Amino acid sequence: AGNYAFQAQPMGFPGGPAIPPVQNQPIMQEGTIWMPIPPSIPNCPPGLEYLTQIDQILIHQEIELLEILTGFETNNKYELKNALGQRVYFAAEDTDCLTRNCCGPSRPFTIRILDNLGRVVITLERPLRCSSCCCPCCLQEVEVQAPPGTTVGYVVQNWHACLPKFTIQDDKRTDVLKITGPCIVCSCCEDVNFEVKSLDETCTVGRISKHWSGFVKEAFTDTDNFGITFPMDLDVKMKAVMIGACFLIDFMFFEHGSDRNQRTGVWS
């Protein structure tokens, strides 16, 4: 996950009493303040307790100088922050060099999301699937695991002739929410919003927004900034799946890589 420090976690001894976590204050690391460690919550996947306290999360992709200078696609890294600017999670892609540079933004990926104790709390798995909306079968999908190895939900692309559409499902593949994007996914000088709606699509319950980052960054890098909003009382597992949906949307529509059509923001 790069050269990032994490807060130390107190450990107990086998057979001995559990040592409660120290009430750590946010630490400063490379100019970043971490969100305070929340207490454990029954029936909540470890590490997702942070999501019970927020209704908005900001995702900032890091600029990779090697990628800018050489044109070779590198593993993406992201900071996930709350509305106060405190880092909640750090995310790192784990994809081999050949796959990144041959498949471009259509590549399968594994993204691991770490909390401020350095634990992998969410894993996103994207298999290699068709990248064209003209083919109604074998469309895009992301499996969300929290903790790793335990599936909590899926993000599934739905075929539509004009609109980018997705369904958020739980671990049993039951539909929970819908996501609908604009007909033309263009990020020129304005934000691009993907609305998160109820199953009947009559009520908007959240939003995934690609934020306009300025002409220079948009034109010469593939680093993107996103915002996710969701109800405070939404199941934390579905909040985690919405984070997975944000990453899938990023790769499908805004990850330039070797696919120059992505620079125009046109969905193909």
PDB file of C-alpha atoms in Angstrom:
ATOM      1  CA  ALA A   1       0.000   0.000   0.000  1.00  0.00           C
ATOM      2  CA  GLY A   2       2.972   2.284  -0.438  1.00  0.00           C
ATOM      3  CA  ASN A   3       4.913   4.165   2.213  1.00  0.00           C
ATOM      4  CA  TYR A   4       2.011   4.956   4.493  1.00  0.00           C
ATOM      5  CA  ALA A   5       2.104   4.644   8.261  1.00  0.00           C
ATOM      6  CA  PHE A   6      -0.833   3.272  10.192  1.00  0.00           C
ATOM      7  CA  GLN A   7      -1.850   3.569  13.806  1.00  0.00           C
ATOM      8  CA  ALA A   8      -0.623   0.767  16.049  1.00  0.00           C
ATOM      9  CA  GLN A   9      -3.277  -1.650  17.273  1.00  0.00           C
ATOM     10  CA  PRO A  10      -3.004  -3.086  20.818  1.00  0.00           C
ATOM     11  CA  MET A  11      -2.860  -6.858  20.878  1.00  0.00           C
ATOM     12  CA  GLY A  12      -3.999  -9.388  23.462  1.00  0.00           C
ATOM     13  CA  PHE A  13      -2.355 -12.664  24.365  1.00  0.00           C
ATOM     14  CA  PRO A  14      -3.733 -16.105  23.420  1.00  0.00           C
ATOM     15  CA  GLY A  15      -6.046 -17.272  26.154  1.00  0.00           C
ATOM     16  CA  GLY A  16      -5.783 -13.997  27.986  1.00  0.00           C
ATOM     17  CA  PRO A  17      -8.259 -11.157  28.327  1.00  0.00           C
ATOM     18  CA  ALA A  18      -8.806  -8.988  25.297  1.00  0.00           C
ATOM     19  CA  ILE A  19      -7.119  -5.626  25.507  1.00  0.00           C
ATOM     20  CA  PRO A  20      -9.521  -2.842  24.528  1.00  0.00           C
ATOM     21  CA  PRO A  21      -8.297  -0.540  21.771  1.00  0.00           C
ATOM     22  CA  VAL A  22      -6.606   2.627  22.875  1.00  0.00           C
ATOM     23  CA  GLN A  23      -8.674   5.704  22.126  1.00  0.00           C
ATOM     24  CA  ASN A  24      -6.214   7.010  19.557  1.00  0.00           C
ATOM     25  CA  GLN A  25      -6.365  10.523  18.282  1.00  0.00           C
ATOM     26  CA  PRO A  26      -5.967  11.122  14.542  1.00  0.00           C
ATOM     27  CA  ILE A  27      -2.317  11.082  13.546  1.00  0.00           C
ATOM     28  CA  MET A  28      -0.551  13.306  11.053  1.00  0.00           C
ATOM     29  CA  GLN A  29       1.095  11.387   8.219  1.00  0.00           C
ATOM     30  CA  GLU A  30       2.451  13.274   5.222  1.00  0.00           C
ATOM     31  CA  GLY A  31       0.061  16.129   5.993  1.00  0.00           C
ATOM     32  CA  THR A  32      -2.951  13.845   6.396  1.00  0.00           C
ATOM     33  CA  ILE A  33      -5.205  13.499   9.435  1.00  0.00           C
ATOM     34  CA  TRP A  34      -6.835  10.130  10.019  1.00  0.00           C
ATOM     35  CA  MET A  35     -10.426   9.794  11.136  1.00  0.00           C
ATOM     36  CA  PRO A  36     -10.536   8.620  14.788  1.00  0.00           C
ATOM     37  CA  ILE A  37     -10.922   4.875  15.278  1.00  0.00           C
ATOM     38  CA  PRO A  38     -14.577   4.099  16.066  1.00  0.00           C
ATOM     39  CA  PRO A  39     -15.595   1.490  18.652  1.00  0.00           C
ATOM     40  CA  SER A  40     -16.531  -2.008  17.555  1.00  0.00           C
ATOM     41  CA  ILE A  41     -20.179  -2.543  16.616  1.00  0.00           C
ATOM     42  CA  PRO A  42     -21.942  -5.917  16.894  1.00  0.00           C
ATOM     43  CA  ASN A  43     -22.746  -7.590  13.563  1.00  0.00           C
ATOM     44  CA  CYS A  44     -20.698  -4.995  11.686  1.00  0.00           C
ATOM     45  CA  PRO A  45     -17.830  -6.289   9.513  1.00  0.00           C
ATOM     46  CA  PRO A  46     -14.537  -5.220  11.132  1.00  0.00           C
ATOM     47  CA  GLY A  47     -13.295  -1.947   9.703  1.00  0.00           C
ATOM     48  CA  LEU A  48     -16.684  -0.810   8.404  1.00  0.00           C
ATOM     49  CA  GLU A  49     -17.547   0.909  11.677  1.00  0.00           C
ATOM     50  CA  TYR A  50     -16.232   4.130  10.104  1.00  0.00           C
ATOM     51  CA  LEU A  51     -19.073   4.017   7.585  1.00  0.00           C
ATOM     52  CA  THR A  52     -21.726   4.131  10.308  1.00  0.00           C
ATOM     53  CA  GLN A  53     -20.603   7.663  11.184  1.00  0.00           C
ATOM     54  CA  ILE A  54     -20.631   9.286   7.738  1.00  0.00           C
ATOM     55  CA  ASP A  55     -23.071  10.003   4.926  1.00  0.00           C
ATOM     56  CA  GLN A  56     -20.446  11.207   2.467  1.00  0.00           C
ATOM     57  CA  ILE A  57     -17.061   9.951   1.337  1.00  0.00           C
ATOM     58  CA  LEU A  58     -14.547  11.611  -0.972  1.00  0.00           C
ATOM     59  CA  ILE A  59     -12.188   9.566  -3.130  1.00  0.00           C
ATOM     60  CA  HIS A  60      -8.972  11.156  -4.423  1.00  0.00           C
ATOM     61  CA  GLN A  61      -6.776   9.253  -6.860  1.00  0.00           C
ATOM     62  CA  GLU A  62      -3.068   9.893  -6.457  1.00  0.00           C
ATOM     63  CA  ILE A  63      -0.990  11.272  -9.312  1.00  0.00           C
ATOM     64  CA  GLU A  64       1.624   8.775 -10.544  1.00  0.00           C
ATOM     65  CA  LEU A  65       4.644  10.606 -11.990  1.00  0.00           C
ATOM     66  CA  LEU A  66       5.983   7.444 -13.634  1.00  0.00           C
ATOM     67  CA  GLU A  67       2.727   7.042 -15.517  1.00  0.00           C
ATOM     68  CA  ILE A  68       2.789  10.662 -16.683  1.00  0.00           C
ATOM     69  CA  LEU A  69       6.417  10.514 -17.842  1.00  0.00           C
ATOM     70  CA  THR A  70       6.422   7.091 -19.506  1.00  0.00           C
ATOM     71  CA  GLY A  71       2.809   6.460 -20.481  1.00  0.00           C
ATOM     72  CA  PHE A  72       2.899   3.037 -18.819  1.00  0.00           C
ATOM     73  CA  GLU A  73      -0.154   2.314 -16.704  1.00  0.00           C
ATOM     74  CA  THR A  74       0.698   1.842 -13.011  1.00  0.00           C
ATOM     75  CA  ASN A  75      -1.352   0.464 -10.133  1.00  0.00           C
ATOM     76  CA  ASN A  76      -3.818   3.097  -8.970  1.00  0.00           C
ATOM     77  CA  LYS A  77      -3.821   4.376  -5.400  1.00  0.00           C
ATOM     78  CA  TYR A  78      -6.553   6.337  -3.693  1.00  0.00           C
ATOM     79  CA  GLU A  79      -7.307   8.218  -0.486  1.00  0.00           C
ATOM     80  CA  LEU A  80     -10.836   7.965   0.902  1.00  0.00           C
ATOM     81  CA  LYS A  81     -11.776  10.855   3.174  1.00  0.00           C
ATOM     82  CA  ASN A  82     -14.785  12.068   5.105  1.00  0.00           C
ATOM     83  CA  ALA A  83     -16.375  15.497   4.694  1.00  0.00           C
ATOM     84  CA  LEU A  84     -13.912  16.969   7.235  1.00  0.00           C
ATOM     85  CA  GLY A  85     -10.937  15.903   5.123  1.00  0.00           C
ATOM     86  CA  GLN A  86      -9.897  13.123   7.523  1.00  0.00           C
ATOM     87  CA  ARG A  87      -8.624   9.983   5.830  1.00  0.00           C
ATOM     88  CA  VAL A  88     -10.961   7.059   6.392  1.00  0.00           C
ATOM     89  CA  TYR A  89      -9.318   4.475   4.147  1.00  0.00           C
ATOM     90  CA  PHE A  90      -6.452   4.003   1.726  1.00  0.00           C
ATOM     91  CA  ALA A  91      -7.029   1.932  -1.424  1.00  0.00           C
ATOM     92  CA  ALA A  92      -4.461   0.266  -3.659  1.00  0.00           C
ATOM     93  CA  GLU A  93      -4.912  -1.648  -6.901  1.00  0.00           C
ATOM     94  CA  ASP A  94      -3.095  -4.973  -7.255  1.00  0.00           C
ATOM     95  CA  THR A  95      -2.848  -5.815 -10.964  1.00  0.00           C
ATOM     96  CA  ASP A  96       0.153  -7.130 -12.892  1.00  0.00           C
ATOM     97  CA  CYS A  97       1.960  -4.900 -15.406  1.00  0.00           C
ATOM     98  CA  LEU A  98       0.992  -6.933 -18.481  1.00  0.00           C
ATOM     99  CA  THR A  99      -2.710  -6.847 -17.638  1.00  0.00           C
ATOM    100  CA  ARG A 100      -2.671  -3.107 -16.898  1.00  0.00           C
ATOM    101  CA  ASN A 101      -0.995  -2.126 -20.131  1.00  0.00           C
ATOM    102  CA  CYS A 102      -2.667  -4.632 -22.448  1.00  0.00           C
ATOM    103  CA  CYS A 103      -6.230  -4.350 -21.180  1.00  0.00           C
ATOM    104  CA  GLY A 104      -6.177  -0.687 -20.178  1.00  0.00           C
ATOM    105  CA  PRO A 105      -9.285   0.520 -18.326  1.00  0.00           C
ATOM    106  CA  SER A 106     -11.123  -2.701 -19.246  1.00  0.00           C
ATOM    107  CA  ARG A 107      -8.708  -4.733 -17.146  1.00  0.00           C
ATOM    108  CA  PRO A 108      -9.759  -7.056 -14.353  1.00  0.00           C
ATOM    109  CA  PHE A 109      -8.538  -5.801 -11.008  1.00  0.00           C
ATOM    110  CA  THR A 110      -8.227  -6.422  -7.312  1.00  0.00           C
ATOM    111  CA  ILE A 111      -8.431  -3.319  -5.151  1.00  0.00           C
ATOM    112  CA  ARG A 112      -7.676  -3.618  -1.446  1.00  0.00           C
ATOM    113  CA  ILE A 113      -9.013  -0.977   0.922  1.00  0.00           C
ATOM    114  CA  LEU A 114      -7.151  -0.545   4.216  1.00  0.00           C
ATOM    115  CA  ASP A 115      -8.238   1.192   7.390  1.00  0.00           C
ATOM    116  CA  ASN A 116      -5.958   3.321   9.568  1.00  0.00           C
ATOM    117  CA  LEU A 117      -4.713   0.238  11.419  1.00  0.00           C
ATOM    118  CA  GLY A 118      -3.320  -1.157   8.183  1.00  0.00           C
ATOM    119  CA  ARG A 119      -5.970  -3.903   7.981  1.00  0.00           C
ATOM    120  CA  VAL A 120      -7.484  -4.830   4.637  1.00  0.00           C
ATOM    121  CA  VAL A 121     -11.165  -4.308   5.407  1.00  0.00           C
ATOM    122  CA  ILE A 122     -12.672  -4.315   1.890  1.00  0.00           C
ATOM    123  CA  THR A 123     -11.593  -6.149  -1.243  1.00  0.00           C
ATOM    124  CA  LEU A 124     -12.996  -5.352  -4.686  1.00  0.00           C
ATOM    125  CA  GLU A 125     -12.749  -8.034  -7.379  1.00  0.00           C
ATOM    126  CA  ARG A 126     -13.504  -7.204 -11.001  1.00  0.00           C
ATOM    127  CA  PRO A 127     -13.335 -10.101 -13.483  1.00  0.00           C
ATOM    128  CA  LEU A 128     -12.498  -9.636 -17.158  1.00  0.00           C
ATOM    129  CA  ARG A 129     -15.767  -8.862 -18.925  1.00  0.00           C
ATOM    130  CA  CYS A 130     -17.070  -7.257 -22.105  1.00  0.00           C
ATOM    131  CA  SER A 131     -16.571  -3.471 -22.193  1.00  0.00           C
ATOM    132  CA  SER A 132     -19.114  -2.617 -24.896  1.00  0.00           C
ATOM    133  CA  CYS A 133     -22.725  -1.673 -24.245  1.00  0.00           C
ATOM    134  CA  CYS A 134     -23.586  -3.211 -27.622  1.00  0.00           C
ATOM    135  CA  CYS A 135     -23.175  -6.678 -26.146  1.00  0.00           C
ATOM    136  CA  PRO A 136     -25.971  -7.467 -23.653  1.00  0.00           C
ATOM    137  CA  CYS A 137     -24.263 -10.520 -22.182  1.00  0.00           C
ATOM    138  CA  CYS A 138     -21.236 -10.797 -19.906  1.00  0.00           C
ATOM    139  CA  LEU A 139     -21.348  -7.149 -18.835  1.00  0.00           C
ATOM    140  CA  GLN A 140     -19.249  -5.529 -16.114  1.00  0.00           C
ATOM    141  CA  GLU A 141     -19.391  -6.657 -12.493  1.00  0.00           C
ATOM    142  CA  VAL A 142     -17.565  -6.069  -9.216  1.00  0.00           C
ATOM    143  CA  GLU A 143     -17.704  -8.337  -6.183  1.00  0.00           C
ATOM    144  CA  VAL A 144     -17.307  -6.586  -2.834  1.00  0.00           C
ATOM    145  CA  GLN A 145     -15.883  -8.517   0.107  1.00  0.00           C
ATOM    146  CA  ALA A 146     -15.803  -7.248   3.697  1.00  0.00           C
ATOM    147  CA  PRO A 147     -13.751  -8.614   5.294  1.00  0.00           C
ATOM    148  CA  PRO A 148     -11.722 -10.247   2.480  1.00  0.00           C
ATOM    149  CA  GLY A 149     -13.206 -13.639   1.653  1.00  0.00           C
ATOM    150  CA  THR A 150     -16.714 -12.725   2.809  1.00  0.00           C
ATOM    151  CA  THR A 151     -18.921 -11.390   0.018  1.00  0.00           C
ATOM    152  CA  VAL A 152     -21.280  -8.609   1.073  1.00  0.00           C
ATOM    153  CA  GLY A 153     -22.577  -7.568  -2.324  1.00  0.00           C
ATOM    154  CA  TYR A 154     -22.142  -7.013  -6.039  1.00  0.00           C
ATOM    155  CA  VAL A 155     -22.273  -4.176  -8.539  1.00  0.00           C
ATOM    156  CA  VAL A 156     -23.729  -5.425 -11.820  1.00  0.00           C
ATOM    157  CA  GLN A 157     -23.937  -3.484 -15.072  1.00  0.00           C
ATOM    158  CA  ASN A 158     -27.349  -3.523 -16.743  1.00  0.00           C
ATOM    159  CA  TRP A 159     -27.723  -3.377 -20.487  1.00  0.00           C
ATOM    160  CA  HIS A 160     -29.300  -0.200 -21.806  1.00  0.00           C
ATOM    161  CA  ALA A 161     -29.126   1.347 -25.271  1.00  0.00           C
ATOM    162  CA  CYS A 162     -28.534   4.914 -24.079  1.00  0.00           C
ATOM    163  CA  LEU A 163     -27.796   5.132 -20.368  1.00  0.00           C
ATOM    164  CA  PRO A 164     -25.115   3.648 -18.125  1.00  0.00           C
ATOM    165  CA  LYS A 165     -27.094   1.647 -15.574  1.00  0.00           C
ATOM    166  CA  PHE A 166     -26.070  -0.608 -12.688  1.00  0.00           C
ATOM    167  CA  THR A 167     -27.709  -2.626  -9.935  1.00  0.00           C
ATOM    168  CA  ILE A 168     -26.414  -2.928  -6.382  1.00  0.00           C
ATOM    169  CA  GLN A 169     -27.050  -6.413  -4.998  1.00  0.00           C
ATOM    170  CA  ASP A 170     -26.545  -8.012  -1.598  1.00  0.00           C
ATOM    171  CA  ASP A 171     -24.545 -11.178  -0.956  1.00  0.00           C
ATOM    172  CA  LYS A 172     -27.479 -13.351  -2.099  1.00  0.00           C
ATOM    173  CA  ARG A 173     -27.721 -11.518  -5.425  1.00  0.00           C
ATOM    174  CA  THR A 174     -30.925  -9.798  -4.370  1.00  0.00           C
ATOM    175  CA  ASP A 175     -31.362  -6.377  -5.987  1.00  0.00           C
ATOM    176  CA  VAL A 176     -31.172  -3.534  -3.458  1.00  0.00           C
ATOM    177  CA  LEU A 177     -30.542  -0.264  -5.324  1.00  0.00           C
ATOM    178  CA  LYS A 178     -30.221   1.068  -8.863  1.00  0.00           C
ATOM    179  CA  ILE A 179     -27.638   3.450 -10.335  1.00  0.00           C
ATOM    180  CA  THR A 180     -28.296   5.571 -13.424  1.00  0.00           C
ATOM    181  CA  GLY A 181     -25.814   7.840 -15.160  1.00  0.00           C
ATOM    182  CA  PRO A 182     -26.177  10.494 -17.872  1.00  0.00           C
ATOM    183  CA  CYS A 183     -26.542   9.613 -21.545  1.00  0.00           C
ATOM    184  CA  ILE A 184     -23.263  11.345 -22.411  1.00  0.00           C
ATOM    185  CA  VAL A 185     -20.646  10.789 -19.721  1.00  0.00           C
ATOM    186  CA  CYS A 186     -18.582  13.906 -20.318  1.00  0.00           C
ATOM    187  CA  SER A 187     -16.606  15.582 -17.527  1.00  0.00           C
ATOM    188  CA  CYS A 188     -15.710  18.755 -19.431  1.00  0.00           C
ATOM    189  CA  CYS A 189     -15.799  21.677 -16.977  1.00  0.00           C
ATOM    190  CA  GLU A 190     -18.519  20.176 -14.774  1.00  0.00           C
ATOM    191  CA  ASP A 191     -19.271  17.318 -12.424  1.00  0.00           C
ATOM    192  CA  VAL A 192     -20.806  14.091 -13.740  1.00  0.00           C
ATOM    193  CA  ASN A 193     -23.507  12.607 -11.512  1.00  0.00           C
ATOM    194  CA  PHE A 194     -24.660   9.014 -11.260  1.00  0.00           C
ATOM    195  CA  GLU A 195     -27.890   8.883  -9.285  1.00  0.00           C
ATOM    196  CA  VAL A 196     -28.435   6.079  -6.771  1.00  0.00           C
ATOM    197  CA  LYS A 197     -32.130   5.212  -6.676  1.00  0.00           C
ATOM    198  CA  SER A 198     -34.632   2.868  -5.117  1.00  0.00           C
ATOM    199  CA  LEU A 199     -35.483  -0.325  -6.990  1.00  0.00           C
ATOM    200  CA  ASP A 200     -38.498   1.246  -8.704  1.00  0.00           C
ATOM    201  CA  GLU A 201     -36.280   4.257  -9.574  1.00  0.00           C
ATOM    202  CA  THR A 202     -38.829   6.720  -8.192  1.00  0.00           C
ATOM    203  CA  CYS A 203     -36.706   7.921  -5.268  1.00  0.00           C
ATOM    204  CA  THR A 204     -33.095   9.145  -5.281  1.00  0.00           C
ATOM    205  CA  VAL A 205     -31.260   7.963  -2.162  1.00  0.00           C
ATOM    206  CA  GLY A 206     -27.669   8.858  -2.991  1.00  0.00           C
ATOM    207  CA  ARG A 207     -25.212   9.962  -5.619  1.00  0.00           C
ATOM    208  CA  ILE A 208     -21.820   9.070  -7.066  1.00  0.00           C
ATOM    209  CA  SER A 209     -20.211  12.169  -8.587  1.00  0.00           C
ATOM    210  CA  LYS A 210     -17.095  12.531 -10.710  1.00  0.00           C
ATOM    211  CA  HIS A 211     -15.727  15.950  -9.750  1.00  0.00           C
ATOM    212  CA  TRP A 212     -14.186  18.226 -12.335  1.00  0.00           C
ATOM    213  CA  SER A 213     -10.492  18.520 -11.433  1.00  0.00           C
ATOM    214  CA  GLY A 214      -9.389  21.290 -13.764  1.00  0.00           C
ATOM    215  CA  PHE A 215      -8.276  21.285 -17.378  1.00  0.00           C
ATOM    216  CA  VAL A 216      -4.617  20.373 -16.851  1.00  0.00           C
ATOM    217  CA  LYS A 217      -5.278  17.384 -14.617  1.00  0.00           C
ATOM    218  CA  GLU A 218      -8.182  16.153 -16.752  1.00  0.00           C
ATOM    219  CA  ALA A 219      -6.251  16.454 -20.021  1.00  0.00           C
ATOM    220  CA  PHE A 220      -2.864  15.081 -19.032  1.00  0.00           C
ATOM    221  CA  THR A 221      -3.515  12.577 -16.245  1.00  0.00           C
ATOM    222  CA  ASP A 222      -6.052   9.872 -15.433  1.00  0.00           C
ATOM    223  CA  THR A 223      -6.296  10.840 -11.776  1.00  0.00           C
ATOM    224  CA  ASP A 224      -9.886  11.406 -10.734  1.00  0.00           C
ATOM    225  CA  ASN A 225     -11.801  12.764  -7.761  1.00  0.00           C
ATOM    226  CA  PHE A 226     -15.170  11.336  -6.739  1.00  0.00           C
ATOM    227  CA  GLY A 227     -17.774  12.018  -4.107  1.00  0.00           C
ATOM    228  CA  ILE A 228     -20.262   9.477  -2.771  1.00  0.00           C
ATOM    229  CA  THR A 229     -23.329  10.398  -0.738  1.00  0.00           C
ATOM    230  CA  PHE A 230     -25.677   7.927   0.923  1.00  0.00           C
ATOM    231  CA  PRO A 231     -28.197   7.906   3.785  1.00  0.00           C
ATOM    232  CA  MET A 232     -26.560   7.854   7.205  1.00  0.00           C
ATOM    233  CA  ASP A 233     -28.664   4.853   8.218  1.00  0.00           C
ATOM    234  CA  LEU A 234     -27.958   2.798   5.082  1.00  0.00           C
ATOM    235  CA  ASP A 235     -26.567  -0.663   5.838  1.00  0.00           C
ATOM    236  CA  VAL A 236     -22.770  -0.361   6.032  1.00  0.00           C
ATOM    237  CA  LYS A 237     -22.435  -3.338   3.701  1.00  0.00           C
ATOM    238  CA  MET A 238     -24.373  -1.467   1.021  1.00  0.00           C
ATOM    239  CA  LYS A 239     -22.212   1.608   1.658  1.00  0.00           C
ATOM    240  CA  ALA A 240     -19.182  -0.575   0.970  1.00  0.00           C
ATOM    241  CA  VAL A 241     -20.813  -1.838  -2.234  1.00  0.00           C
ATOM    242  CA  MET A 242     -21.439   1.768  -3.306  1.00  0.00           C
ATOM    243  CA  ILE A 243     -17.702   2.394  -2.904  1.00  0.00           C
ATOM    244  CA  GLY A 244     -17.143  -0.580  -5.198  1.00  0.00           C
ATOM    245  CA  ALA A 245     -19.594   0.941  -7.698  1.00  0.00           C
ATOM    246  CA  CYS A 246     -17.595   4.176  -7.670  1.00  0.00           C
ATOM    247  CA  PHE A 247     -14.388   2.360  -8.594  1.00  0.00           C
ATOM    248  CA  LEU A 248     -16.125   0.446 -11.384  1.00  0.00           C
ATOM    249  CA  ILE A 249     -17.565   3.690 -12.787  1.00  0.00           C
ATOM    250  CA  ASP A 250     -14.119   5.284 -12.636  1.00  0.00           C
ATOM    251  CA  PHE A 251     -12.501   2.492 -14.650  1.00  0.00           C
ATOM    252  CA  MET A 252     -15.335   2.269 -17.174  1.00  0.00           C
ATOM    253  CA  PHE A 253     -15.732   5.952 -17.983  1.00  0.00           C
ATOM    254  CA  PHE A 254     -12.853   8.046 -16.639  1.00  0.00           C
ATOM    255  CA  GLU A 255      -9.702   5.902 -16.536  1.00  0.00           C
ATOM    256  CA  HIS A 256      -7.886   7.143 -19.630  1.00  0.00           C
ATOM    257  CA  GLY A 257      -5.063   4.614 -19.833  1.00  0.00           C
ATOM    258  CA  SER A 258      -4.478   3.359 -23.358  1.00  0.00           C
ATOM    259  CA  ASP A 259      -8.103   3.903 -24.363  1.00  0.00           C
ATOM    260  CA  ARG A 260      -8.043   7.375 -25.881  1.00  0.00           C
ATOM    261  CA  ASN A 261     -11.815   7.361 -26.299  1.00  0.00           C
ATOM    262  CA  GLN A 262     -11.994   7.728 -22.522  1.00  0.00           C
ATOM    263  CA  ARG A 263     -10.547  11.230 -22.832  1.00  0.00           C
ATOM    264  CA  THR A 264     -13.746  12.406 -24.487  1.00  0.00           C
ATOM    265  CA  GLY A 265     -15.857  10.768 -21.800  1.00  0.00           C
ATOM    266  CA  VAL A 266     -17.940   8.980 -24.461  1.00  0.00           C
ATOM    267  CA  TRP A 267     -19.429   5.657 -23.365  1.00  0.00           C
ATOM    268  CA  SER A 268     -18.658   2.933 -25.868  1.00  0.00           C
TER     269      SER A 268
END
